[in-house]
Coordinates of C-alpha atoms in Angstrom, one line a residue:
M1 CA 19.6 21.1 8.5
N2 CA 21.6 19.0 7.1
K3 CA 21.4 19.2 3.0
N4 CA 23.4 15.9 2.8
K5 CA 20.1 14.0 4.2
K6 CA 18.3 12.0 1.6
K7 CA 14.6 13.0 0.9
L8 CA 12.2 9.9 1.9
T9 CA 10.0 9.2 -0.9
S10 CA 6.7 7.4 -2.0
V11 CA 4.6 5.9 -4.5
D12 CA 1.0 5.9 -3.5
L13 CA -1.0 3.3 -5.5
F14 CA -4.8 3.2 -4.9
C15 CA -4.3 6.4 -3.4
G16 CA -7.9 7.4 -2.6
I17 CA -8.4 10.9 -1.3
G18 CA -5.0 10.6 0.5
G19 CA -5.0 8.7 3.9
I20 CA -1.8 7.1 3.0
A21 CA -0.2 10.6 1.6
L22 CA -1.4 12.1 4.9
G23 CA 0.2 10.1 7.2
F24 CA 3.4 9.8 5.4
R25 CA 3.6 13.6 4.9
A26 CA 3.3 13.6 8.9
A27 CA 6.1 11.0 8.8
G28 CA 8.2 13.3 6.9
I29 CA 7.8 11.3 3.6
K30 CA 7.3 13.0 0.3
T31 CA 4.8 11.5 -2.0
V32 CA 5.8 12.0 -5.5
T33 CA 3.1 10.3 -7.7
A34 CA -0.4 9.3 -6.4
I35 CA -2.7 7.1 -9.1
D36 CA -6.4 6.0 -8.5
Y37 CA -9.0 5.2 -11.0
Y38 CA -12.0 6.2 -8.9
V39 CA -13.8 9.7 -10.0
S40 CA -14.5 10.9 -6.7
N41 CA -10.7 10.1 -5.9
A42 CA -9.4 12.1 -9.2
E43 CA -11.6 15.0 -7.4
Y44 CA -10.5 14.9 -3.7
F45 CA -7.0 13.8 -3.6
P46 CA -5.8 16.5 -5.8
K47 CA -7.7 19.1 -3.5
N48 CA -6.2 17.9 -0.4
F49 CA -2.8 17.7 -2.0
P50 CA -2.6 19.9 -4.6
E51 CA 1.4 19.6 -5.0
V52 CA 1.5 15.8 -5.4
P53 CA 1.4 14.5 -9.3
F54 CA -2.0 12.7 -9.5
I55 CA -2.9 10.1 -12.3
Y56 CA -6.2 9.3 -12.8
Q57 CA -5.8 6.2 -15.1
D58 CA -6.3 2.5 -14.4
I59 CA -3.3 1.2 -13.0
C60 CA -2.9 -1.8 -15.3
N61 CA -2.0 0.4 -18.5
I62 CA 0.5 2.1 -16.5
D63 CA 4.1 1.6 -17.0
P64 CA 5.9 2.2 -13.4
H65 CA 9.2 3.2 -15.6
T66 CA 7.3 6.5 -16.4
I67 CA 6.7 7.6 -12.5
D68 CA 8.7 10.7 -12.1
I69 CA 10.7 9.7 -8.7
K70 CA 12.6 13.1 -8.8
G71 CA 15.8 11.6 -9.3
E72 CA 15.7 9.9 -5.4
E73 CA 15.9 6.3 -4.7
L74 CA 12.3 5.5 -4.0
T75 CA 11.7 4.7 -0.4
V76 CA 8.4 3.1 -0.1
I77 CA 5.7 2.0 -2.3
A78 CA 2.3 2.0 -0.7
G79 CA -1.6 1.8 -1.1
G80 CA -4.6 -0.3 -0.7
P81 CA -5.7 -2.3 -3.7
P82 CA -9.6 -2.6 -4.0
C83 CA -10.6 -4.8 -1.3
Q84 CA -14.4 -5.8 -2.5
G85 CA -13.4 -9.2 -3.7
F86 CA -11.6 -10.0 -0.3
S87 CA -14.4 -8.3 1.8
L88 CA -16.4 -10.6 4.2
I89 CA -19.2 -8.5 3.6
G90 CA -21.3 -7.6 0.3
L91 CA -21.0 -9.8 -2.5
K92 CA -18.0 -11.9 -1.5
D93 CA -17.3 -12.5 -5.4
H94 CA -14.3 -14.7 -5.7
K95 CA -14.5 -13.7 -9.4
D96 CA -14.4 -10.6 -8.7
P97 CA -11.8 -9.0 -11.1
R98 CA -10.7 -6.4 -8.9
R99 CA -8.7 -9.0 -6.9
D100 CA -5.8 -9.2 -9.4
L101 CA -4.9 -5.6 -8.7
V102 CA -2.9 -6.9 -5.8
F103 CA -0.8 -8.0 -8.7
E104 CA -0.5 -4.9 -10.0
F105 CA 0.7 -3.3 -6.7
R106 CA 3.4 -6.0 -7.1
R107 CA 4.5 -5.2 -10.6
F108 CA 5.1 -1.8 -9.2
V109 CA 7.0 -3.1 -6.2
R110 CA 9.1 -5.6 -9.0
E111 CA 9.7 -2.8 -11.3
L112 CA 10.8 0.5 -9.2
K113 CA 12.4 -1.4 -6.5
P114 CA 11.3 0.6 -3.3
K115 CA 13.3 -0.2 -0.4
Y116 CA 10.1 -0.9 1.4
F117 CA 6.7 -1.6 0.5
V118 CA 3.3 -1.5 2.8
M119 CA 0.2 -3.0 1.4
E120 CA -3.3 -2.7 3.2
N121 CA -6.5 -4.2 2.8
V122 CA -9.5 -6.1 4.4
P123 CA -8.7 -9.0 7.1
G124 CA -11.0 -11.1 4.7
I125 CA -7.8 -11.3 2.5
L126 CA -6.3 -13.6 5.5
T127 CA -9.3 -16.3 5.2
K128 CA -8.7 -19.7 4.3
S129 CA -10.7 -19.3 1.0
N130 CA -8.1 -16.8 -0.4
S131 CA -4.8 -18.5 0.8
K132 CA -3.7 -19.6 -2.4
Y133 CA -4.2 -16.6 -3.8
L134 CA -2.5 -14.7 -1.0
E135 CA 0.6 -17.5 -0.9
S136 CA 1.2 -16.8 -4.7
L137 CA 1.2 -13.1 -4.3
M138 CA 3.7 -13.4 -1.3
K139 CA 6.1 -15.9 -3.1
M140 CA 6.3 -13.3 -6.0
L141 CA 6.9 -10.7 -3.8
E142 CA 9.8 -12.9 -2.2
K143 CA 11.2 -13.8 -6.0
D144 CA 11.1 -10.1 -6.3
G145 CA 13.9 -9.8 -3.9
Y146 CA 12.0 -8.7 -0.5
N147 CA 12.0 -9.9 2.9
L148 CA 7.9 -10.1 4.3
N149 CA 6.8 -9.6 7.6
E150 CA 3.9 -11.6 8.8
P151 CA 1.0 -9.6 7.8
I152 CA -0.4 -7.8 10.8
I153 CA -3.9 -6.5 11.6
L154 CA -4.3 -3.0 13.2
N155 CA -7.2 -1.3 14.4
A156 CA -7.4 2.4 13.5
C157 CA -8.9 2.7 16.8
E158 CA -5.6 2.0 18.6
F159 CA -3.9 4.7 16.7
G160 CA -6.2 7.5 17.7
A161 CA -8.5 7.4 15.0
P162 CA -12.1 7.8 16.0
T163 CA -13.2 4.4 14.5
D164 CA -13.3 0.9 14.9
R165 CA -11.4 -0.2 11.5
K166 CA -9.5 -3.2 11.5
R167 CA -7.1 -3.5 8.5
V168 CA -4.3 -5.7 7.5
F169 CA -1.0 -4.9 6.4
F170 CA 1.6 -6.3 4.7
L171 CA 5.0 -4.9 5.1
G172 CA 8.2 -5.9 2.6
T173 CA 11.8 -4.9 3.1
R174 CA 14.5 -5.3 0.1
K175 CA 16.7 -7.8 0.9
D176 CA 20.1 -5.9 0.5
L177 CA 18.8 -3.8 3.3
N178 CA 19.4 -6.5 6.0
Y179 CA 16.5 -4.8 8.1
R180 CA 12.9 -5.4 8.1
L181 CA 10.2 -2.9 8.9
K182 CA 8.8 -2.9 12.4
P183 CA 4.8 -2.7 12.8
P184 CA 3.9 0.5 14.8
Q185 CA 3.0 -0.2 18.6
P186 CA -0.9 1.2 19.3
T187 CA -0.8 4.4 20.7
H188 CA -4.2 4.1 22.2
I189 CA -6.2 1.6 24.0
S190 CA -9.2 0.0 22.3
L191 CA -12.7 0.2 24.4
R192 CA -12.7 -3.7 23.0
N193 CA -9.8 -4.4 25.2
I194 CA -11.1 -3.0 28.2

């Protein structure tokens, strides 16, 4: 094993019970901090990942520079800000204050300057009624020094999960890397495509 090989590290925002952390662990990426402010997630994430420091606090009140990234250059910030304000089902409330949490995700990216970011949400974030909102977020991230991929919709069933669950992913790569993240190719066939 090469001892000089740099460790791949992540900070998991809006971590839930650990879906992203689980996938990253399988890919060899170590989650160095996870943050969530939902009581069930505060109970179950630490049970699922006892080795990962977990912060149960409103992200709006956290200084990104207090996050211990273990002396490594941070590889990726990932997370799924709450989707209720963008969802095509439920209340469809465009005044839902949780919509603004995507800008908290951006604040962490801006301050910690990871090589990459991966933000996940519901496809409803791409609707015309959210276009100005989303455009503002994308412009901020570009100004922060990131090349952005076009948003991509992935379905969990096309990657082996036993559920028909579509989510939109926003991928960003720091401009100095002269590289862009590539979206994954499906590993399974969706029954909808047969």
